[in-house]
């Protein structure tokens, strides 16, 4: 079964706007990771947040984690056309397995 | 992607035939994974390996087997291919133990079973 579930599934925004995606999960985790996938390509790791962390930044990315609600959010600030991609959250369990959500398609309109 | 290659990139095979996909890494990472990606399902874990000859099942392992005889190679075999195994297959590696490790994915193998 899918561990992570992203919401919303599709997002269309203007260049320069912020994009926010949410992810929920069901079981206990070691960490939560976000990945980007451009059409027809492999996944690229964006950021990892550990279960004892609440917020993390990397460039234009901001990730939050609320373990009490079993949810995470990914914020991309000042979006660019190059940010157009699918974004996946994934949770790693105690057995070193990464479970993915179904993905969130983001389209940034120039 | 740097450090990890999958072969072949594309394959068309007939129902009932065995198929082997190869994942090769040059990073000396202990952990290797096979996922399949299908519309509406995201990525699902098939099998993974935590060392040479050490493997375990993922959530969709039926009809698949794996082998890892060397650190750098992780093979995925479809014992008797079915149309439901038409998918894009991704291999991933993980360094673990590093501060901000993420998984590195290969470019994928697009498999069509006819």
PDB file of C-alpha atoms in Angstrom:
ATOM      1  CA  UNK A   1       0.000   0.000   0.000  1.00  0.00           C
ATOM      2  CA  UNK A   2       1.101   3.577  -0.590  1.00  0.00           C
ATOM      3  CA  UNK A   3       2.636   5.192   2.443  1.00  0.00           C
ATOM      4  CA  UNK A   4       2.772   8.762   1.319  1.00  0.00           C
ATOM      5  CA  UNK A   5      -0.164  10.539  -0.222  1.00  0.00           C
ATOM      6  CA  UNK A   6       0.366  13.937  -1.733  1.00  0.00           C
ATOM      7  CA  UNK A   7      -2.287  16.625  -1.909  1.00  0.00           C
ATOM      8  CA  UNK A   8      -3.116  18.274  -4.286  1.00  0.00           C
ATOM      9  CA  UNK A   9      -2.303  15.947  -7.143  1.00  0.00           C
ATOM     10  CA  UNK A  10      -1.964  18.669  -9.795  1.00  0.00           C
ATOM     11  CA  UNK A  11      -0.953  22.262  -9.401  1.00  0.00           C
ATOM     12  CA  UNK A  12      -0.644  24.991 -12.006  1.00  0.00           C
ATOM     13  CA  UNK A  13       0.952  28.290 -11.032  1.00  0.00           C
ATOM     14  CA  UNK A  14       2.500  31.380 -12.572  1.00  0.00           C
ATOM     15  CA  UNK A  15       6.242  31.820 -12.584  1.00  0.00           C
ATOM     16  CA  UNK A  16       7.352  33.652  -9.461  1.00  0.00           C
ATOM     17  CA  UNK A  17       4.532  32.306  -7.298  1.00  0.00           C
ATOM     18  CA  UNK A  18       5.041  29.845  -4.467  1.00  0.00           C
ATOM     19  CA  UNK A  19       3.986  26.223  -4.780  1.00  0.00           C
ATOM     20  CA  UNK A  20       2.935  24.173  -1.769  1.00  0.00           C
ATOM     21  CA  UNK A  21       2.382  20.441  -1.683  1.00  0.00           C
ATOM     22  CA  UNK A  22       1.274  18.307   1.219  1.00  0.00           C
ATOM     23  CA  UNK A  23       1.942  14.701   2.052  1.00  0.00           C
ATOM     24  CA  UNK A  24       0.431  12.415   4.651  1.00  0.00           C
ATOM     25  CA  UNK A  25       1.606   9.037   5.845  1.00  0.00           C
ATOM     26  CA  UNK A  26       0.288   6.290   8.046  1.00  0.00           C
ATOM     27  CA  UNK A  27       3.035   4.535   9.971  1.00  0.00           C
ATOM     28  CA  UNK A  28       6.084   5.538  11.986  1.00  0.00           C
ATOM     29  CA  UNK A  29       9.049   6.731   9.971  1.00  0.00           C
ATOM     30  CA  UNK A  30      12.783   7.341  10.262  1.00  0.00           C
ATOM     31  CA  UNK A  31      12.710  10.183   7.789  1.00  0.00           C
ATOM     32  CA  UNK A  32      10.692  11.713   4.991  1.00  0.00           C
ATOM     33  CA  UNK A  33      12.161  12.648   1.643  1.00  0.00           C
ATOM     34  CA  UNK A  34      11.007  14.655  -1.348  1.00  0.00           C
ATOM     35  CA  UNK A  35      11.940  13.855  -4.935  1.00  0.00           C
ATOM     36  CA  UNK A  36      11.422  15.510  -8.293  1.00  0.00           C
ATOM     37  CA  UNK A  37      10.867  13.713 -11.573  1.00  0.00           C
ATOM     38  CA  UNK A  38      10.974  15.394 -14.923  1.00  0.00           C
ATOM     39  CA  UNK A  39       8.968  13.737 -17.658  1.00  0.00           C
ATOM     40  CA  UNK A  40      10.537  10.489 -18.774  1.00  0.00           C
ATOM     41  CA  UNK A  41      13.454  10.778 -16.400  1.00  0.00           C
ATOM     42  CA  UNK A  42      14.579   9.234 -13.138  1.00  0.00           C
ATOM     43  CA  UNK A  43      13.862  10.712  -9.745  1.00  0.00           C
ATOM     44  CA  UNK A  44      16.117  13.317  -8.212  1.00  0.00           C
ATOM     45  CA  UNK A  45      16.472  13.670  -4.469  1.00  0.00           C
ATOM     46  CA  UNK A  46      15.565  17.142  -3.205  1.00  0.00           C
ATOM     47  CA  UNK A  47      15.587  17.108   0.569  1.00  0.00           C
ATOM     48  CA  UNK A  48      15.417  14.795   3.567  1.00  0.00           C
ATOM     49  CA  UNK A  49      13.911  15.614   6.947  1.00  0.00           C
ATOM     50  CA  UNK A  50      14.421  13.309   9.904  1.00  0.00           C
ATOM     51  CA  UNK A  51      11.615  12.299  12.229  1.00  0.00           C
ATOM     52  CA  UNK A  52      13.027  14.465  15.039  1.00  0.00           C
ATOM     53  CA  UNK A  53      13.190  17.571  12.848  1.00  0.00           C
ATOM     54  CA  UNK A  54      10.325  19.982  12.247  1.00  0.00           C
ATOM     55  CA  UNK A  55      11.570  22.179   9.441  1.00  0.00           C
ATOM     56  CA  UNK A  56      14.373  22.177   6.923  1.00  0.00           C
ATOM     57  CA  UNK A  57      15.497  24.527   4.170  1.00  0.00           C
ATOM     58  CA  UNK A  58      17.503  23.999   1.031  1.00  0.00           C
ATOM     59  CA  UNK A  59      17.743  26.893  -1.395  1.00  0.00           C
ATOM     60  CA  UNK A  60      14.195  27.714  -2.501  1.00  0.00           C
ATOM     61  CA  UNK A  61      12.814  24.620  -0.799  1.00  0.00           C
ATOM     62  CA  UNK A  62      11.240  24.497   2.629  1.00  0.00           C
ATOM     63  CA  UNK A  63      10.020  21.261   4.146  1.00  0.00           C
ATOM     64  CA  UNK A  64       8.030  20.850   7.332  1.00  0.00           C
ATOM     65  CA  UNK A  65       7.231  17.693   9.199  1.00  0.00           C
ATOM     66  CA  UNK A  66       4.503  17.185  11.794  1.00  0.00           C
ATOM     67  CA  UNK A  67       4.852  13.687  13.202  1.00  0.00           C
ATOM     68  CA  UNK A  68       1.795  14.102  15.443  1.00  0.00           C
ATOM     69  CA  UNK A  69      -0.348  14.614  12.340  1.00  0.00           C
ATOM     70  CA  UNK A  70       1.796  12.334  10.180  1.00  0.00           C
ATOM     71  CA  UNK A  71       2.078  15.013   7.537  1.00  0.00           C
ATOM     72  CA  UNK A  72       4.660  17.020   5.657  1.00  0.00           C
ATOM     73  CA  UNK A  73       4.649  19.966   3.308  1.00  0.00           C
ATOM     74  CA  UNK A  74       7.005  21.071   0.580  1.00  0.00           C
ATOM     75  CA  UNK A  75       7.146  24.740  -0.332  1.00  0.00           C
ATOM     76  CA  UNK A  76       8.919  25.929  -3.456  1.00  0.00           C
ATOM     77  CA  UNK A  77       9.361  29.672  -3.368  1.00  0.00           C
ATOM     78  CA  UNK A  78       9.625  31.973  -6.387  1.00  0.00           C
ATOM     79  CA  UNK A  79       8.875  29.160  -8.811  1.00  0.00           C
ATOM     80  CA  UNK A  80      10.530  28.963 -12.222  1.00  0.00           C
ATOM     81  CA  UNK A  81       9.501  27.267 -15.432  1.00  0.00           C
ATOM     82  CA  UNK A  82      12.271  24.743 -14.784  1.00  0.00           C
ATOM     83  CA  UNK A  83      10.423  23.641 -11.631  1.00  0.00           C
ATOM     84  CA  UNK A  84       7.748  22.045 -13.830  1.00  0.00           C
ATOM     85  CA  UNK A  85       7.884  18.380 -12.815  1.00  0.00           C
ATOM     86  CA  UNK A  86       6.252  15.714 -10.692  1.00  0.00           C
ATOM     87  CA  UNK A  87       7.071  15.804  -7.008  1.00  0.00           C
ATOM     88  CA  UNK A  88       6.965  12.763  -4.758  1.00  0.00           C
ATOM     89  CA  UNK A  89       7.152  12.407  -1.042  1.00  0.00           C
ATOM     90  CA  UNK A  90       8.613   9.196   0.320  1.00  0.00           C
ATOM     91  CA  UNK A  91       8.940   7.810   3.812  1.00  0.00           C
ATOM     92  CA  UNK A  92      11.707   5.568   5.045  1.00  0.00           C
ATOM     93  CA  UNK A  93      10.867   2.979   7.664  1.00  0.00           C
ATOM     94  CA  UNK A  94      13.004   1.163  10.208  1.00  0.00           C
ATOM     95  CA  UNK A  95      13.869  -1.529   7.663  1.00  0.00           C
ATOM     96  CA  UNK A  96      15.561   0.957   5.307  1.00  0.00           C
ATOM     97  CA  UNK A  97      12.743   0.801   2.794  1.00  0.00           C
ATOM     98  CA  UNK A  98      11.465   3.888   1.008  1.00  0.00           C
ATOM     99  CA  UNK A  99       7.734   4.051   0.240  1.00  0.00           C
ATOM    100  CA  UNK A 100       6.471   6.627  -2.245  1.00  0.00           C
ATOM    101  CA  UNK A 101       3.269   8.555  -2.655  1.00  0.00           C
ATOM    102  CA  UNK A 102       1.569   8.811  -6.013  1.00  0.00           C
ATOM    103  CA  UNK A 103       3.106  12.103  -6.975  1.00  0.00           C
ATOM    104  CA  UNK A 104       2.089  15.687  -7.450  1.00  0.00           C
ATOM    105  CA  UNK A 105       2.329  17.275 -10.887  1.00  0.00           C
ATOM    106  CA  UNK A 106       3.382  20.911 -10.873  1.00  0.00           C
ATOM    107  CA  UNK A 107       3.211  23.129 -13.939  1.00  0.00           C
ATOM    108  CA  UNK A 108       4.851  26.533 -13.773  1.00  0.00           C
ATOM    109  CA  UNK A 109       3.588  28.878 -16.465  1.00  0.00           C
ATOM    110  CA  UNK A 110       6.178  31.367 -17.732  1.00  0.00           C
TER     111      UNK A 110
ATOM    112  CA  UNK B   1      22.618   9.369 -13.507  1.00  0.00           C
ATOM    113  CA  UNK B   2      26.128   9.520 -12.237  1.00  0.00           C
ATOM    114  CA  UNK B   3      27.245   6.348 -10.500  1.00  0.00           C
ATOM    115  CA  UNK B   4      24.295   4.198 -11.466  1.00  0.00           C
ATOM    116  CA  UNK B   5      23.307   2.738 -14.801  1.00  0.00           C
ATOM    117  CA  UNK B   6      20.442   0.526 -15.873  1.00  0.00           C
ATOM    118  CA  UNK B   7      20.344  -1.751 -18.856  1.00  0.00           C
ATOM    119  CA  UNK B   8      18.622  -2.123 -21.161  1.00  0.00           C
ATOM    120  CA  UNK B   9      16.857   1.243 -21.435  1.00  0.00           C
ATOM    121  CA  UNK B  10      14.023  -0.203 -23.455  1.00  0.00           C
ATOM    122  CA  UNK B  11      12.851  -3.753 -24.005  1.00  0.00           C
ATOM    123  CA  UNK B  12       9.921  -5.436 -25.655  1.00  0.00           C
ATOM    124  CA  UNK B  13       9.373  -9.063 -24.799  1.00  0.00           C
ATOM    125  CA  UNK B  14       6.733 -11.706 -25.259  1.00  0.00           C
ATOM    126  CA  UNK B  15       4.456 -13.075 -22.591  1.00  0.00           C
ATOM    127  CA  UNK B  16       5.955 -16.101 -20.864  1.00  0.00           C
ATOM    128  CA  UNK B  17       9.582 -15.308 -21.552  1.00  0.00           C
ATOM    129  CA  UNK B  18      12.134 -14.628 -18.811  1.00  0.00           C
ATOM    130  CA  UNK B  19      13.619 -11.140 -18.676  1.00  0.00           C
ATOM    131  CA  UNK B  20      16.570  -9.829 -16.695  1.00  0.00           C
ATOM    132  CA  UNK B  21      17.200  -6.173 -15.987  1.00  0.00           C
ATOM    133  CA  UNK B  22      20.555  -5.024 -14.730  1.00  0.00           C
ATOM    134  CA  UNK B  23      21.502  -2.261 -12.348  1.00  0.00           C
ATOM    135  CA  UNK B  24      25.157  -1.329 -12.021  1.00  0.00           C
ATOM    136  CA  UNK B  25      26.630   1.134  -9.525  1.00  0.00           C
ATOM    137  CA  UNK B  26      30.094   2.564  -9.113  1.00  0.00           C
ATOM    138  CA  UNK B  27      29.463   4.167  -5.714  1.00  0.00           C
ATOM    139  CA  UNK B  28      30.100   1.096  -3.552  1.00  0.00           C
ATOM    140  CA  UNK B  29      26.786   1.651  -1.739  1.00  0.00           C
ATOM    141  CA  UNK B  30      25.478  -1.163   0.383  1.00  0.00           C
ATOM    142  CA  UNK B  31      21.779  -0.714  -0.341  1.00  0.00           C
ATOM    143  CA  UNK B  32      20.181  -1.226  -3.744  1.00  0.00           C
ATOM    144  CA  UNK B  33      16.503  -1.202  -4.693  1.00  0.00           C
ATOM    145  CA  UNK B  34      14.206  -2.077  -7.562  1.00  0.00           C
ATOM    146  CA  UNK B  35      10.983  -0.120  -8.060  1.00  0.00           C
ATOM    147  CA  UNK B  36       8.322  -0.125 -10.710  1.00  0.00           C
ATOM    148  CA  UNK B  37       6.394   2.963 -11.718  1.00  0.00           C
ATOM    149  CA  UNK B  38       2.889   2.795 -13.097  1.00  0.00           C
ATOM    150  CA  UNK B  39       0.310   5.531 -13.712  1.00  0.00           C
ATOM    151  CA  UNK B  40      -1.871   6.024 -10.667  1.00  0.00           C
ATOM    152  CA  UNK B  41       0.436   4.016  -8.401  1.00  0.00           C
ATOM    153  CA  UNK B  42       3.566   6.069  -8.061  1.00  0.00           C
ATOM    154  CA  UNK B  43       6.650   3.979  -7.349  1.00  0.00           C
ATOM    155  CA  UNK B  44       6.324   0.622  -5.662  1.00  0.00           C
ATOM    156  CA  UNK B  45       9.153  -1.374  -4.155  1.00  0.00           C
ATOM    157  CA  UNK B  46       9.759  -4.783  -5.724  1.00  0.00           C
ATOM    158  CA  UNK B  47      12.882  -6.054  -3.967  1.00  0.00           C
ATOM    159  CA  UNK B  48      15.855  -4.559  -2.248  1.00  0.00           C
ATOM    160  CA  UNK B  49      19.320  -5.614  -1.165  1.00  0.00           C
ATOM    161  CA  UNK B  50      21.282  -4.673   1.913  1.00  0.00           C
ATOM    162  CA  UNK B  51      24.502  -6.419   0.917  1.00  0.00           C
ATOM    163  CA  UNK B  52      25.994  -9.078  -1.307  1.00  0.00           C
ATOM    164  CA  UNK B  53      23.632 -12.053  -1.333  1.00  0.00           C
ATOM    165  CA  UNK B  54      21.322 -10.266   1.127  1.00  0.00           C
ATOM    166  CA  UNK B  55      17.951  -9.424  -0.364  1.00  0.00           C
ATOM    167  CA  UNK B  56      14.391  -8.971   0.793  1.00  0.00           C
ATOM    168  CA  UNK B  57      10.949  -8.539  -0.700  1.00  0.00           C
ATOM    169  CA  UNK B  58       9.079  -5.314  -1.224  1.00  0.00           C
ATOM    170  CA  UNK B  59       5.348  -4.767  -1.594  1.00  0.00           C
ATOM    171  CA  UNK B  60       5.022  -6.104  -5.165  1.00  0.00           C
ATOM    172  CA  UNK B  61       7.524  -8.951  -5.320  1.00  0.00           C
ATOM    173  CA  UNK B  62       5.321 -11.688  -6.831  1.00  0.00           C
ATOM    174  CA  UNK B  63       6.654 -12.795 -10.219  1.00  0.00           C
ATOM    175  CA  UNK B  64      10.069 -11.202  -9.629  1.00  0.00           C
ATOM    176  CA  UNK B  65      13.362 -12.467  -8.294  1.00  0.00           C
ATOM    177  CA  UNK B  66      16.639 -10.698  -7.665  1.00  0.00           C
ATOM    178  CA  UNK B  67      20.277 -11.539  -7.245  1.00  0.00           C
ATOM    179  CA  UNK B  68      23.275  -9.658  -5.965  1.00  0.00           C
ATOM    180  CA  UNK B  69      26.544 -11.528  -6.324  1.00  0.00           C
ATOM    181  CA  UNK B  70      28.689  -8.391  -6.335  1.00  0.00           C
ATOM    182  CA  UNK B  71      28.353  -5.055  -4.576  1.00  0.00           C
ATOM    183  CA  UNK B  72      28.043  -3.211  -7.864  1.00  0.00           C
ATOM    184  CA  UNK B  73      25.377  -5.308  -9.600  1.00  0.00           C
ATOM    185  CA  UNK B  74      21.740  -5.936  -8.713  1.00  0.00           C
ATOM    186  CA  UNK B  75      19.743  -8.016 -11.172  1.00  0.00           C
ATOM    187  CA  UNK B  76      15.965  -8.147 -11.438  1.00  0.00           C
ATOM    188  CA  UNK B  77      14.464 -11.166 -13.189  1.00  0.00           C
ATOM    189  CA  UNK B  78      10.918 -11.575 -14.378  1.00  0.00           C
ATOM    190  CA  UNK B  79      10.666 -15.320 -14.356  1.00  0.00           C
ATOM    191  CA  UNK B  80       7.800 -15.519 -16.862  1.00  0.00           C
ATOM    192  CA  UNK B  81       6.796 -12.098 -18.095  1.00  0.00           C
ATOM    193  CA  UNK B  82       3.120 -11.107 -18.074  1.00  0.00           C
ATOM    194  CA  UNK B  83       1.358  -8.085 -19.524  1.00  0.00           C
ATOM    195  CA  UNK B  84       0.783  -6.760 -15.998  1.00  0.00           C
ATOM    196  CA  UNK B  85       4.542  -6.384 -15.695  1.00  0.00           C
ATOM    197  CA  UNK B  86       4.630  -3.812 -18.449  1.00  0.00           C
ATOM    198  CA  UNK B  87       6.042  -0.847 -16.587  1.00  0.00           C
ATOM    199  CA  UNK B  88       8.979   1.450 -16.093  1.00  0.00           C
ATOM    200  CA  UNK B  89      11.532  -0.067 -13.743  1.00  0.00           C
ATOM    201  CA  UNK B  90      13.874   2.037 -11.668  1.00  0.00           C
ATOM    202  CA  UNK B  91      16.913   0.994  -9.725  1.00  0.00           C
ATOM    203  CA  UNK B  92      18.088   3.074  -6.786  1.00  0.00           C
ATOM    204  CA  UNK B  93      21.079   3.108  -4.476  1.00  0.00           C
ATOM    205  CA  UNK B  94      21.481   4.546  -1.017  1.00  0.00           C
ATOM    206  CA  UNK B  95      24.671   5.447   0.823  1.00  0.00           C
ATOM    207  CA  UNK B  96      23.142   5.473   4.284  1.00  0.00           C
ATOM    208  CA  UNK B  97      25.003   6.765   7.266  1.00  0.00           C
ATOM    209  CA  UNK B  98      25.678  10.142   5.668  1.00  0.00           C
ATOM    210  CA  UNK B  99      24.149  13.319   7.001  1.00  0.00           C
ATOM    211  CA  UNK B 100      21.669  14.040   4.253  1.00  0.00           C
ATOM    212  CA  UNK B 101      21.583  10.878   2.220  1.00  0.00           C
ATOM    213  CA  UNK B 102      18.993  10.484  -0.424  1.00  0.00           C
ATOM    214  CA  UNK B 103      18.507   7.739  -2.885  1.00  0.00           C
ATOM    215  CA  UNK B 104      20.076   8.025  -6.323  1.00  0.00           C
ATOM    216  CA  UNK B 105      17.923   6.657  -9.109  1.00  0.00           C
ATOM    217  CA  UNK B 106      18.875   5.263 -12.461  1.00  0.00           C
ATOM    218  CA  UNK B 107      17.294   6.497 -15.660  1.00  0.00           C
ATOM    219  CA  UNK B 108      14.856   3.614 -15.810  1.00  0.00           C
ATOM    220  CA  UNK B 109      14.069   0.658 -18.055  1.00  0.00           C
ATOM    221  CA  UNK B 110      10.857   0.799 -20.039  1.00  0.00           C
ATOM    222  CA  UNK B 111       9.614  -2.774 -20.375  1.00  0.00           C
ATOM    223  CA  UNK B 112       6.732  -3.752 -22.614  1.00  0.00           C
ATOM    224  CA  UNK B 113       5.333  -7.274 -22.452  1.00  0.00           C
ATOM    225  CA  UNK B 114       3.258  -8.187 -25.512  1.00  0.00           C
TER     226      UNK B 114
END
